[in-house]
Amino acid sequence: MTTTATRPVGAQARASISARTLRTDRWWIAPLITVIGLSAWIAYATVRVYMHKWFFVEDYHYLTPFYSPCLTDRCGDAAEFGTFLPNWWIIPEAALTLPFLLLFRLTCYYYRKAYYRSFWLSPPACAVPDGHKTYSGETRFPLIFQNAHRYAFYAAGIISVINTWDAIKAFHSPEGFGFGLGNLILILNVVMLWAYTLSCHSCRHIAGGRLKHFSRHPVRYRFWTFVSKLNTRHMQLAWITLATLAITDFYIMAVSAGWFGDVRFIN
Amino acid sequence: MGEKRQFKVWRGDETGGDLQDYQVEVNEGEVVLDIIHRLQATEAPDLACRWNCKAGKCGSCSMEINGMPRLGCMTRMSTFSETETITVTPLRTFPVIRDLVTDVSFNYEKARETPAFAPPVGVAPGEYRMQQVDVERSQEFRKCIECFLCQNTCHVVRDHDENKNAFSGPRYFIRAAELDMHPLDAREDRKTYAQQHQGLGYCNITKCCTEVCPEHIKITDNAIIPMKERVVDRKYDPLVWLGSKIFRRHPDDDELVQSGSSHAVSAGPAMTGVDLPDAHERTEEQEVERGVNWHRRVGPAQLPAVGANGRLGVSEAAFDRSGAASPFGDDVEFPLPPRDLNYAHPDQD
């Protein structure tokens, strides 16, 4: 029987390399773009949500997703579900849905990666040191609440149904049925919102990821396969939906404010 | 004849060291490991480097090339510009032994702590039956070559050494996911284990493990996030908790099947030999299978030769002879007789 020599027990020191990172590529570009992109979007959305005007085109029934469902007295014909919210300026028209949408994106597994890297520098890029002395990850308050992502997903699903309803209602003109560029934009936005919502990692888990035996649940397995395919594009969809939301809102704001007219294809 | 290019290689041991400059010839089609070998053959015969297959399948030559964790044998020199100085350093997260060789025993300790596959109750070895669709997810994680690049790049331990006790790292999260998703694994506590003992909550899914994986395993999307979601089922989701109370079932493990549990259904590989063709038609392999008694009692496995700390030596650099010791012990002769090729089932003990 061999006796195996073991390593002499000594100081367990890491290699003494003074450079904090030896990466030579431009690793800081991705976090920089993320900071700029997300900050710009949040700034735009905040301004728009507190503008309290130019959110609805009455003739064609275009309602911007930032104001849907519209629940204050300022809504006029845009109100589909009553106007029970107070008219105070600090309360957005869609005060019942915006917080959940914010939560959905804040707890989203992709956005977590994006803002942990870019805003929190934890870490800014792979093999680049963390910007913090201590680290406890998502084990403690408040980050332990990231685990509630699936509830935000349920809410986002309901909100996507409301957005779909808005897009359907928008096939409207003063003469009855009508359809223009605004409808195309609204529909594209809704399709992308559904794609982003369904590609969610929590959705993937609920669809079938939690099963141990796919063979016993063929329908859920197919749904899981479909969600998995979308899920590989979750990051792209996260950015695409930010863009479609902003474009949809801007188009409706411009038409509503009379900066330009809607391009009509029918009526 | 190639051209000379600039290299900086970290030389030293646990007492200290620094980056040293070298000019090495580079030829078309070479990888960084070739350059390290040329360096050993010319200027620096005492340069220590761990390597083995040169094909990206053994996971030995993990190093940091221009600051990025990579396999030396899979990093082509053609990816660098001709004037670029290429810096080669050892893995930062683990204690250095010498030059490019680090002590990766942190990973082996974490591997030892992770509960192994638990055979399903009442299913004898040889009677395991699985559908491909069920085992597919686990198979992705079997591609792991244990190069530990993911462990090295993960900032949870790379930048916070104090987390090493609490955190097992991405390699062991894919192991946990592999077994938790395995159709025949009988353990039900893997989610709780991943959360409480592996430190799954420390992961903030910044995906560097996936970025550096040379086997392109989708560590974050297919293992860590599904495991986090399974932990949520167990620990944080009041609805799932309520459902499991009402329907009296365990979340996730609701349909742990004893596939093949009935001995009548699957008789195992030719235990009785009833279905075998006549003796003169049998192949050698069938002969062997026929002779194997899958239910025979097997003595306890012979223990490997270990050191004073109860473990195999970490590095052959520290062995008292060339080559690693056999994990079977030196008194075992190979090849083993085919009749003894059998596995000890834990149920037998």
Coordinates of C-alpha atoms in Angstrom, one line a residue:
Chain A
M1 CA 0.0 0.0 0.0
T2 CA 1.4 3.3 -1.0
T3 CA 1.7 6.2 1.4
T4 CA 0.9 9.3 -0.6
A5 CA 2.9 12.4 0.3
T6 CA 0.6 15.3 0.9
R7 CA 1.4 18.9 0.3
P8 CA 3.5 20.5 3.1
V9 CA 1.1 22.6 5.1
G10 CA 2.3 26.2 4.9
A11 CA 1.0 29.6 4.3
Q12 CA -2.0 29.5 2.0
A13 CA -1.3 32.7 0.1
R14 CA -2.6 33.8 -3.3
A15 CA -0.2 34.8 -6.0
S16 CA 0.9 38.4 -5.1
I17 CA -0.2 40.3 -8.2
S18 CA -0.4 44.0 -7.6
A19 CA -2.5 45.0 -10.6
R20 CA -6.2 45.0 -9.6
T21 CA -7.0 43.6 -13.0
L22 CA -4.8 42.6 -15.9
R23 CA -7.6 42.8 -18.5
T24 CA -6.5 44.7 -21.6
D25 CA -9.8 44.8 -23.4
R26 CA -12.4 47.6 -22.9
W27 CA -14.3 45.8 -20.2
W28 CA -15.8 49.1 -18.9
I29 CA -17.8 49.7 -22.1
A30 CA -20.7 47.3 -21.3
P31 CA -21.4 48.6 -17.8
L32 CA -21.1 52.2 -19.1
I33 CA -23.6 51.7 -21.8
T34 CA -25.9 50.0 -19.3
V35 CA -25.7 53.0 -16.9
I36 CA -26.4 55.5 -19.7
G37 CA -29.2 53.4 -21.2
L38 CA -31.0 52.7 -18.0
S39 CA -30.6 56.2 -16.6
A40 CA -31.8 57.8 -19.7
W41 CA -34.9 55.5 -19.8
I42 CA -35.7 56.1 -16.2
A43 CA -35.4 59.9 -16.6
Y44 CA -37.7 59.8 -19.7
A45 CA -40.2 57.6 -18.0
T46 CA -40.3 59.7 -14.8
V47 CA -40.9 62.9 -16.8
R48 CA -43.6 61.3 -18.9
V49 CA -45.4 59.7 -15.9
Y50 CA -45.6 63.0 -14.1
M51 CA -46.5 65.1 -17.1
H52 CA -50.2 64.1 -16.8
K53 CA -51.0 65.1 -20.3
W54 CA -50.6 64.0 -24.0
F55 CA -51.2 60.4 -23.0
F56 CA -54.3 59.7 -25.1
V57 CA -55.3 60.3 -28.7
E58 CA -59.1 60.5 -28.5
D59 CA -59.9 60.1 -32.2
Y60 CA -58.1 56.8 -32.5
H61 CA -58.2 55.7 -28.9
Y62 CA -54.4 55.4 -28.6
L63 CA -53.4 55.1 -24.9
T64 CA -49.7 55.1 -23.9
P65 CA -48.6 52.1 -21.9
F66 CA -47.2 54.5 -19.2
Y67 CA -50.8 55.5 -18.4
S68 CA -52.6 52.2 -18.7
P69 CA -54.9 51.5 -17.0
C70 CA -55.9 55.1 -16.6
L71 CA -57.5 55.6 -13.2
T72 CA -57.9 59.3 -12.3
D73 CA -60.3 62.0 -13.3
R74 CA -57.8 63.4 -15.8
C75 CA -58.2 60.3 -18.0
G76 CA -61.5 61.2 -19.7
D77 CA -62.3 58.6 -22.4
A78 CA -59.1 56.7 -21.7
A79 CA -60.5 55.4 -18.4
E80 CA -61.5 51.8 -19.0
F81 CA -61.6 50.6 -15.4
G82 CA -63.1 53.6 -13.5
T83 CA -61.5 56.7 -12.1
F84 CA -61.2 56.0 -8.4
L85 CA -57.7 57.3 -7.8
P86 CA -57.4 60.9 -6.4
N87 CA -56.3 63.7 -8.7
W88 CA -53.2 64.6 -6.8
W89 CA -50.2 65.3 -9.1
I90 CA -47.9 62.9 -7.3
I91 CA -50.2 60.0 -8.1
P92 CA -49.6 58.7 -11.7
E93 CA -52.6 57.7 -13.8
A94 CA -51.5 54.1 -13.7
A95 CA -50.5 54.1 -10.1
L96 CA -51.8 50.6 -9.6
T97 CA -49.7 49.0 -12.3
L98 CA -46.5 51.0 -12.5
P99 CA -45.0 49.9 -9.2
F100 CA -45.5 46.2 -10.2
L101 CA -43.9 46.8 -13.6
L102 CA -41.0 48.5 -11.8
L103 CA -40.7 45.6 -9.4
F104 CA -40.9 43.1 -12.3
R105 CA -37.9 44.8 -14.0
L106 CA -36.0 45.4 -10.7
T107 CA -36.2 41.7 -9.7
C108 CA -35.7 40.4 -13.2
Y109 CA -32.7 38.1 -13.4
Y110 CA -31.3 39.9 -16.4
Y111 CA -31.7 43.4 -15.0
R112 CA -30.2 42.2 -11.7
K113 CA -27.1 41.2 -13.6
A114 CA -27.1 44.5 -15.5
Y115 CA -27.4 46.8 -12.5
Y116 CA -25.3 44.8 -10.1
R117 CA -22.5 45.0 -12.6
S118 CA -23.0 48.6 -13.8
F119 CA -24.5 50.6 -10.9
W120 CA -23.2 48.5 -7.9
L121 CA -19.9 47.4 -9.4
S122 CA -20.3 44.0 -7.9
P123 CA -18.4 43.1 -10.0
P124 CA -18.1 45.7 -12.9
A125 CA -16.9 43.0 -15.2
C126 CA -15.5 39.4 -15.0
A127 CA -12.1 39.2 -13.3
V128 CA -12.4 42.9 -12.4
P129 CA -12.5 43.5 -8.6
D130 CA -15.7 44.1 -6.8
G131 CA -16.1 47.7 -5.6
H132 CA -17.1 46.7 -2.1
K133 CA -15.2 45.5 1.0
T134 CA -17.8 43.0 2.1
Y135 CA -20.4 41.0 0.2
S136 CA -23.4 39.0 1.3
G137 CA -25.1 38.6 -2.0
E138 CA -28.8 38.0 -1.9
T139 CA -28.8 36.4 1.4
R140 CA -30.1 39.3 3.5
F141 CA -32.6 42.1 3.6
P142 CA -33.3 43.9 1.3
L143 CA -31.9 41.8 -1.5
I144 CA -33.4 38.6 -0.2
F145 CA -36.7 40.0 -1.6
Q146 CA -35.3 39.4 -5.1
N147 CA -36.8 36.0 -4.5
A148 CA -40.3 37.4 -4.9
H149 CA -39.7 37.8 -8.7
R150 CA -42.4 35.3 -9.6
Y151 CA -45.1 37.5 -7.9
A152 CA -44.0 40.4 -10.0
F153 CA -44.2 38.1 -13.0
Y154 CA -47.8 37.2 -12.2
A155 CA -48.6 40.9 -12.0
A156 CA -46.7 41.6 -15.2
G157 CA -48.8 38.9 -16.9
I158 CA -52.0 40.7 -15.9
I159 CA -50.7 44.0 -17.0
S160 CA -49.8 42.6 -20.4
V161 CA -53.4 41.5 -20.8
I162 CA -54.5 45.1 -20.1
N163 CA -51.9 46.4 -22.6
T164 CA -53.3 43.9 -25.2
W165 CA -56.8 45.2 -24.5
D166 CA -55.5 48.8 -25.1
A167 CA -54.0 47.7 -28.4
I168 CA -57.3 46.1 -29.5
K169 CA -59.4 49.1 -28.5
A170 CA -57.1 51.3 -30.5
F171 CA -58.5 49.9 -33.8
H172 CA -60.8 52.9 -33.7
S173 CA -61.5 55.9 -35.7
P174 CA -64.1 58.6 -35.7
E175 CA -66.0 56.6 -38.4
G176 CA -65.7 53.3 -36.7
F177 CA -63.0 50.8 -37.5
G178 CA -59.7 52.3 -38.4
F179 CA -56.0 51.6 -38.4
G180 CA -52.8 53.6 -38.7
L181 CA -49.1 53.6 -37.9
G182 CA -50.0 54.1 -34.2
N183 CA -51.7 50.7 -34.2
L184 CA -48.7 49.0 -35.7
I185 CA -46.5 50.6 -33.0
L186 CA -48.9 49.6 -30.2
I187 CA -49.2 46.0 -31.5
L188 CA -45.4 45.7 -31.9
N189 CA -45.0 47.0 -28.3
V190 CA -47.5 44.5 -27.0
V191 CA -46.0 41.5 -28.8
M192 CA -42.6 42.5 -27.5
L193 CA -44.0 42.9 -24.0
W194 CA -45.5 39.4 -24.1
A195 CA -42.2 38.0 -25.4
Y196 CA -40.3 39.7 -22.6
T197 CA -42.8 38.6 -20.0
L198 CA -43.0 35.0 -21.1
S199 CA -39.2 34.7 -21.5
C200 CA -38.9 35.4 -17.8
H201 CA -36.9 32.9 -15.8
S202 CA -39.7 32.5 -13.3
C203 CA -42.1 31.8 -16.1
R204 CA -39.7 29.1 -17.3
H205 CA -39.7 27.6 -13.9
I206 CA -43.5 27.7 -13.5
A207 CA -44.0 26.4 -17.1
G208 CA -42.1 23.2 -16.4
G209 CA -38.7 23.9 -15.0
R210 CA -39.8 22.8 -11.6
L211 CA -40.7 19.3 -12.8
K212 CA -38.5 16.3 -12.3
H213 CA -40.0 14.2 -15.0
F214 CA -40.8 16.0 -18.3
S215 CA -42.0 12.7 -19.8
R216 CA -45.0 12.7 -17.5
H217 CA -46.0 16.2 -18.5
P218 CA -45.7 16.5 -22.3
V219 CA -47.8 19.7 -22.6
R220 CA -45.8 21.5 -19.9
Y221 CA -42.6 20.2 -21.5
R222 CA -43.6 21.8 -24.8
F223 CA -44.4 25.0 -23.1
W224 CA -41.1 24.9 -21.2
T225 CA -39.3 24.3 -24.4
F226 CA -41.0 27.3 -26.0
V227 CA -40.2 29.5 -23.0
S228 CA -36.7 28.2 -22.9
K229 CA -36.2 29.3 -26.5
L230 CA -37.5 32.8 -25.7
N231 CA -35.5 32.8 -22.4
T232 CA -32.2 32.7 -24.3
R233 CA -33.2 36.1 -25.7
H234 CA -34.3 37.6 -22.3
M235 CA -31.6 40.2 -22.3
Q236 CA -32.3 41.4 -25.9
L237 CA -36.0 41.4 -25.1
A238 CA -35.4 43.5 -21.9
W239 CA -33.7 46.2 -24.0
I240 CA -36.1 45.9 -27.0
T241 CA -39.1 46.4 -24.7
L242 CA -37.5 49.5 -23.1
A243 CA -37.2 50.8 -26.6
T244 CA -40.7 49.9 -27.8
L245 CA -42.2 51.3 -24.6
A246 CA -40.4 54.6 -25.1
I247 CA -41.2 54.8 -28.9
T248 CA -44.9 54.0 -28.3
D249 CA -45.2 56.6 -25.6
F250 CA -43.3 59.2 -27.7
Y251 CA -45.5 58.6 -30.8
I252 CA -48.7 58.9 -28.8
M253 CA -47.4 62.0 -27.0
A254 CA -46.5 63.6 -30.3
V255 CA -49.8 62.7 -32.0
S256 CA -51.7 63.8 -28.9
A257 CA -49.8 67.1 -28.7
G258 CA -50.3 67.7 -32.4
W259 CA -46.6 67.7 -33.3
F260 CA -47.5 65.4 -36.2
G261 CA -50.6 63.5 -37.3
D262 CA -51.0 59.8 -37.2
V263 CA -50.3 58.0 -40.5
R264 CA -53.7 56.4 -41.3
F265 CA -53.9 53.3 -43.5
I266 CA -57.7 52.7 -43.1
N267 CA -60.1 55.5 -41.9
Chain B
M1 CA 10.1 30.1 -38.4
G2 CA 7.8 32.3 -36.3
E3 CA 8.3 35.7 -34.9
K4 CA 9.2 36.8 -31.4
R5 CA 6.5 38.2 -29.2
Q6 CA 6.4 39.8 -25.8
F7 CA 5.2 37.8 -22.8
K8 CA 4.9 38.5 -19.1
V9 CA 4.6 35.5 -16.9
W10 CA 4.1 35.5 -13.2
R11 CA 6.9 33.6 -11.4
G12 CA 7.0 32.9 -7.7
D13 CA 5.4 31.0 -4.9
E14 CA 3.4 31.7 -1.7
T15 CA 6.2 33.8 -0.4
G16 CA 6.0 36.2 -3.2
G17 CA 6.7 36.7 -6.9
D18 CA 6.3 39.0 -9.8
L19 CA 5.7 39.3 -13.5
Q20 CA 8.8 38.5 -15.6
D21 CA 9.3 39.5 -19.2
Y22 CA 10.1 37.0 -21.9
Q23 CA 10.4 37.1 -25.6
V24 CA 9.2 33.9 -27.1
E25 CA 8.9 32.6 -30.7
V26 CA 5.3 32.2 -31.9
N27 CA 4.3 30.1 -34.9
E28 CA 1.1 29.9 -36.8
G29 CA -1.6 27.9 -35.2
E30 CA -0.2 27.9 -31.7
V31 CA -2.0 28.4 -28.5
V32 CA -0.8 30.0 -25.2
L33 CA 0.1 26.6 -23.7
D34 CA 2.5 25.9 -26.6
I35 CA 4.3 29.2 -25.7
I36 CA 4.5 28.1 -22.1
H37 CA 6.0 24.8 -23.2
R38 CA 8.5 26.6 -25.5
L39 CA 9.4 28.8 -22.6
Q40 CA 10.0 25.7 -20.5
A41 CA 12.1 24.3 -23.3
T42 CA 14.2 27.4 -23.7
E43 CA 14.5 30.2 -21.2
A44 CA 12.7 29.0 -18.1
P45 CA 13.1 25.2 -17.6
D46 CA 11.9 25.6 -14.1
L47 CA 8.6 27.3 -15.0
A48 CA 5.8 25.3 -13.2
C49 CA 2.6 24.8 -15.2
R50 CA -0.2 22.2 -14.8
W51 CA -1.3 20.7 -18.1
N52 CA -2.4 17.4 -19.6
C53 CA -4.5 16.9 -22.7
K54 CA -3.9 20.0 -24.8
A55 CA -7.4 19.5 -26.2
G56 CA -9.6 21.5 -23.8
K57 CA -11.0 18.3 -22.2
C58 CA -8.9 17.7 -19.1
G59 CA -9.3 21.1 -17.4
S60 CA -5.7 21.3 -16.2
C61 CA -4.2 24.3 -17.9
S62 CA -6.5 26.9 -16.3
M63 CA -4.7 30.2 -16.1
E64 CA -5.3 33.9 -16.5
I65 CA -4.4 35.3 -19.9
N66 CA -4.5 39.1 -20.1
G67 CA -6.5 39.0 -16.9
M68 CA -9.2 36.7 -18.2
P69 CA -9.5 33.2 -16.8
R70 CA -9.0 30.8 -19.7
L71 CA -7.6 27.4 -20.7
G72 CA -4.1 27.8 -22.0
C73 CA -4.6 25.1 -24.6
M74 CA -7.8 26.8 -26.0
T75 CA -6.5 30.3 -26.3
R76 CA -5.2 30.8 -29.8
M77 CA -2.3 33.2 -30.3
S78 CA -4.0 34.5 -33.4
T79 CA -6.6 36.2 -31.2
F80 CA -3.9 38.7 -30.1
S81 CA -2.3 41.4 -32.1
E82 CA 1.4 41.0 -33.0
T83 CA 2.5 43.9 -30.9
E84 CA 0.5 43.0 -27.9
T85 CA 2.3 41.9 -24.7
I86 CA 0.5 38.9 -23.3
T87 CA 0.3 38.5 -19.6
V88 CA 0.0 35.0 -18.1
T89 CA -0.8 34.7 -14.4
P90 CA -2.0 31.9 -12.1
L91 CA -5.6 31.7 -11.0
R92 CA -6.1 34.4 -8.5
T93 CA -8.8 32.9 -6.3
F94 CA -6.7 29.9 -5.1
P95 CA -3.5 29.8 -3.1
V96 CA -0.4 29.6 -5.4
I97 CA 1.9 26.6 -5.2
R98 CA 4.4 27.8 -7.7
D99 CA 4.4 29.9 -10.9
L100 CA 1.2 29.0 -12.8
V101 CA 0.2 26.1 -10.5
T102 CA -2.4 26.8 -7.8
D103 CA -3.8 24.7 -5.0
V104 CA -7.4 24.1 -6.1
S105 CA -8.3 21.9 -3.1
F106 CA -11.0 24.4 -2.1
N107 CA -13.0 22.8 -5.0
Y108 CA -12.3 19.2 -3.9
E109 CA -13.4 20.1 -0.4
K110 CA -16.7 21.6 -1.7
A111 CA -17.1 18.5 -3.9
R112 CA -16.7 16.2 -0.9
E113 CA -19.4 18.2 0.9
T114 CA -21.9 17.9 -1.9
P115 CA -24.2 14.9 -1.3
A116 CA -23.7 12.3 -4.0
F117 CA -26.3 10.7 -6.2
A118 CA -28.9 8.9 -4.0
P119 CA -30.1 5.7 -5.7
P120 CA -33.9 5.3 -5.8
V121 CA -35.3 3.0 -3.2
G122 CA -36.1 -0.5 -4.3
V123 CA -34.4 -0.2 -7.7
A124 CA -31.4 -2.5 -8.0
P125 CA -28.3 -1.4 -10.0
G126 CA -28.8 -2.5 -13.6
E127 CA -32.4 -1.7 -13.3
Y128 CA -32.2 2.0 -13.7
R129 CA -34.4 3.2 -16.5
M130 CA -34.7 6.8 -17.6
Q131 CA -36.2 8.6 -20.6
Q132 CA -33.8 10.8 -22.5
V133 CA -36.1 13.8 -22.2
D134 CA -36.0 13.5 -18.4
V135 CA -32.2 13.2 -18.1
E136 CA -31.3 15.8 -20.7
R137 CA -31.0 18.8 -18.4
S138 CA -28.6 16.9 -16.1
Q139 CA -26.5 15.8 -19.1
E140 CA -25.6 19.4 -19.9
F141 CA -23.8 19.7 -16.6
R142 CA -21.9 16.5 -17.1
K143 CA -19.9 18.3 -19.8
C144 CA -18.1 20.0 -17.0
I145 CA -14.3 19.3 -17.2
E146 CA -13.6 20.8 -13.7
C147 CA -11.2 23.4 -15.0
F148 CA -12.5 25.6 -12.1
L149 CA -12.4 28.7 -14.3
C150 CA -16.0 29.5 -13.0
Q151 CA -14.9 29.0 -9.4
N152 CA -11.9 31.3 -10.1
T153 CA -13.8 34.1 -11.8
C154 CA -16.8 34.2 -9.3
H155 CA -16.4 37.4 -7.4
V156 CA -18.1 36.0 -4.4
V157 CA -14.8 34.1 -3.5
R158 CA -12.4 35.9 -5.8
D159 CA -12.9 39.3 -4.2
H160 CA -14.1 38.1 -0.8
D161 CA -11.9 35.2 0.5
E162 CA -14.0 35.2 3.7
N163 CA -16.9 33.7 1.8
K164 CA -15.1 30.5 0.9
N165 CA -16.6 28.7 3.9
A166 CA -20.1 29.6 3.1
F167 CA -20.0 29.5 -0.7
S168 CA -19.5 26.4 -2.8
G169 CA -19.4 28.2 -6.2
P170 CA -20.9 27.7 -9.6
R171 CA -19.3 24.3 -10.3
Y172 CA -21.2 22.8 -7.3
F173 CA -24.4 24.6 -8.1
I174 CA -24.4 22.8 -11.5
R175 CA -23.7 19.6 -9.5
A176 CA -26.7 20.4 -7.2
A177 CA -28.9 21.2 -10.2
E178 CA -27.7 18.1 -12.1
L179 CA -28.8 15.9 -9.2
D180 CA -31.9 17.8 -8.3
M181 CA -33.1 17.5 -11.9
H182 CA -32.0 13.9 -12.2
P183 CA -35.0 11.6 -12.8
L184 CA -33.7 8.9 -10.5
D185 CA -32.1 10.8 -7.7
A186 CA -33.9 10.1 -4.4
R187 CA -32.8 13.0 -2.3
E188 CA -35.4 15.6 -1.6
D189 CA -33.4 18.1 0.4
R190 CA -31.1 19.4 -2.4
K191 CA -32.8 22.7 -2.6
T192 CA -32.5 23.3 1.1
Y193 CA -29.0 22.1 1.0
A194 CA -28.1 24.4 -1.8
Q195 CA -29.6 27.4 0.0
Q196 CA -28.3 26.6 3.5
H197 CA -25.0 24.9 3.0
Q198 CA -23.8 25.8 -0.5
G199 CA -24.6 29.5 -0.2
L200 CA -26.7 29.8 -3.3
G201 CA -28.1 33.1 -2.0
Y202 CA -24.6 34.6 -2.3
C203 CA -24.8 34.4 -6.1
N204 CA -26.0 37.6 -7.6
I205 CA -26.2 36.1 -11.1
T206 CA -23.7 38.4 -12.8
K207 CA -23.0 35.5 -15.1
C208 CA -19.2 35.6 -15.2
C209 CA -19.2 31.8 -14.6
T210 CA -21.1 31.3 -17.8
E211 CA -18.8 33.8 -19.7
V212 CA -15.7 31.9 -18.9
C213 CA -16.9 28.3 -19.2
P214 CA -14.9 26.6 -21.9
E215 CA -17.6 23.9 -22.3
H216 CA -20.2 26.6 -22.9
I217 CA -22.4 25.3 -20.1
K218 CA -25.2 27.8 -19.5
I219 CA -24.4 27.7 -15.8
T220 CA -26.5 30.7 -14.7
D221 CA -29.5 30.2 -16.9
N222 CA -29.8 26.5 -16.7
A223 CA -28.5 25.7 -13.3
I224 CA -28.2 28.6 -10.8
I225 CA -31.4 30.4 -11.7
P226 CA -33.5 27.2 -11.9
M227 CA -32.0 26.2 -8.5
K228 CA -32.8 29.6 -7.1
E229 CA -36.4 29.2 -8.3
R230 CA -36.6 25.8 -6.7
V231 CA -35.3 27.3 -3.5
V232 CA -38.0 29.9 -3.7
D233 CA -40.6 27.1 -4.0
R234 CA -39.2 25.6 -0.8
K235 CA -38.4 28.7 1.2
Y236 CA -40.0 31.9 0.0
D237 CA -43.2 31.3 -1.9
P238 CA -46.2 31.3 0.4
L239 CA -48.5 30.0 -2.3
V240 CA -46.4 26.9 -3.0
W241 CA -46.1 26.3 0.7
L242 CA -49.8 26.6 1.1
G243 CA -50.4 24.2 -1.8
S244 CA -48.0 21.7 -0.4
K245 CA -49.9 21.8 2.9
I246 CA -53.3 21.5 1.3
F247 CA -52.4 18.7 -1.1
R248 CA -49.9 17.1 1.3
R249 CA -47.1 16.9 -1.1
H250 CA -43.6 18.2 -1.3
P251 CA -43.1 21.0 -3.7
D252 CA -41.1 19.9 -6.7
D253 CA -40.7 16.3 -5.7
D254 CA -44.3 15.5 -6.3
E255 CA -43.7 12.8 -8.8
L256 CA -40.5 11.1 -7.7
V257 CA -41.0 7.9 -9.7
Q258 CA -39.6 4.6 -8.8
S259 CA -39.1 3.8 -12.5
G260 CA -38.2 0.2 -12.9
S261 CA -38.9 -0.5 -9.3
S262 CA -40.8 -3.6 -10.1
H263 CA -38.5 -6.4 -10.6
A264 CA -41.1 -8.1 -12.8
V265 CA -41.0 -5.3 -15.3
S266 CA -37.2 -5.0 -15.7
A267 CA -35.3 -8.1 -15.0
G268 CA -32.0 -6.3 -15.2
P269 CA -29.4 -7.2 -17.8
A270 CA -29.8 -10.9 -18.4
M271 CA -30.0 -11.9 -14.8
T272 CA -31.7 -15.1 -15.8
G273 CA -30.4 -15.3 -19.3
V274 CA -33.8 -16.3 -20.5
D275 CA -33.8 -13.9 -23.4
L276 CA -30.3 -14.6 -24.5
P277 CA -29.6 -16.4 -27.7
D278 CA -28.1 -19.8 -27.7
A279 CA -24.6 -20.2 -26.2
H280 CA -22.8 -20.5 -29.5
E281 CA -24.4 -17.2 -30.7
R282 CA -23.5 -15.2 -27.6
T283 CA -20.9 -12.5 -27.8
E284 CA -18.2 -12.2 -25.3
E285 CA -19.9 -9.2 -23.7
Q286 CA -23.1 -11.2 -23.3
E287 CA -21.2 -14.0 -21.7
V288 CA -19.8 -11.6 -19.2
E289 CA -23.2 -10.0 -18.5
R290 CA -24.7 -13.4 -18.1
G291 CA -22.1 -14.3 -15.6
V292 CA -22.6 -11.1 -13.5
N293 CA -24.7 -11.5 -10.5
W294 CA -26.1 -8.0 -10.0
H295 CA -27.3 -8.9 -6.6
R296 CA -24.2 -10.4 -5.2
R297 CA -22.8 -8.9 -2.0
V298 CA -19.7 -6.9 -2.5
G299 CA -17.2 -6.2 0.2
P300 CA -16.4 -2.7 1.2
A301 CA -14.5 -0.8 -1.4
Q302 CA -10.7 -0.7 -0.8
L303 CA -9.7 2.8 0.4
P304 CA -7.2 4.8 -1.6
A305 CA -3.8 5.7 -0.3
V306 CA -4.2 8.9 1.6
G307 CA -2.0 11.2 3.6
A308 CA -2.1 12.2 7.2
N309 CA -5.0 14.5 6.6
G310 CA -7.1 11.6 5.2
R311 CA -6.9 12.9 1.6
L312 CA -5.2 12.1 -1.6
G313 CA -2.2 14.3 -2.3
V314 CA -3.1 17.5 -4.1
S315 CA -0.3 17.9 -6.4
E316 CA 2.1 15.4 -8.0
A317 CA 4.8 18.0 -7.5
A318 CA 4.7 17.0 -3.8
F319 CA 4.6 13.2 -4.4
D320 CA 7.5 11.0 -3.3
R321 CA 7.7 9.6 -6.9
S322 CA 6.7 10.4 -10.4
G323 CA 3.0 10.1 -11.3
A324 CA 0.0 10.1 -9.1
A325 CA -0.8 7.3 -6.8
S326 CA -3.6 4.9 -7.9
P327 CA -6.9 5.9 -6.2
F328 CA -7.6 2.1 -6.0
G329 CA -4.4 1.4 -4.0
D330 CA -1.3 -0.2 -5.5
D331 CA -2.2 -3.8 -4.7
V332 CA -5.0 -3.9 -7.2
E333 CA -4.2 -5.4 -10.5
F334 CA -5.6 -4.3 -13.8
P335 CA -7.6 -5.1 -15.7
L336 CA -10.1 -6.2 -13.1
P337 CA -11.6 -9.6 -13.8
P338 CA -14.9 -9.0 -15.7
R339 CA -16.9 -10.9 -13.1
D340 CA -16.0 -8.4 -10.5
L341 CA -17.0 -5.5 -12.5
N342 CA -19.9 -4.6 -10.4
Y343 CA -21.0 -1.7 -8.2
A344 CA -21.7 -1.8 -4.5
H345 CA -25.3 -0.6 -3.9
P346 CA -25.7 1.4 -0.7
D347 CA -28.8 -0.6 0.1
Q348 CA -26.6 -3.7 0.6
D349 CA -25.0 -2.2 3.7

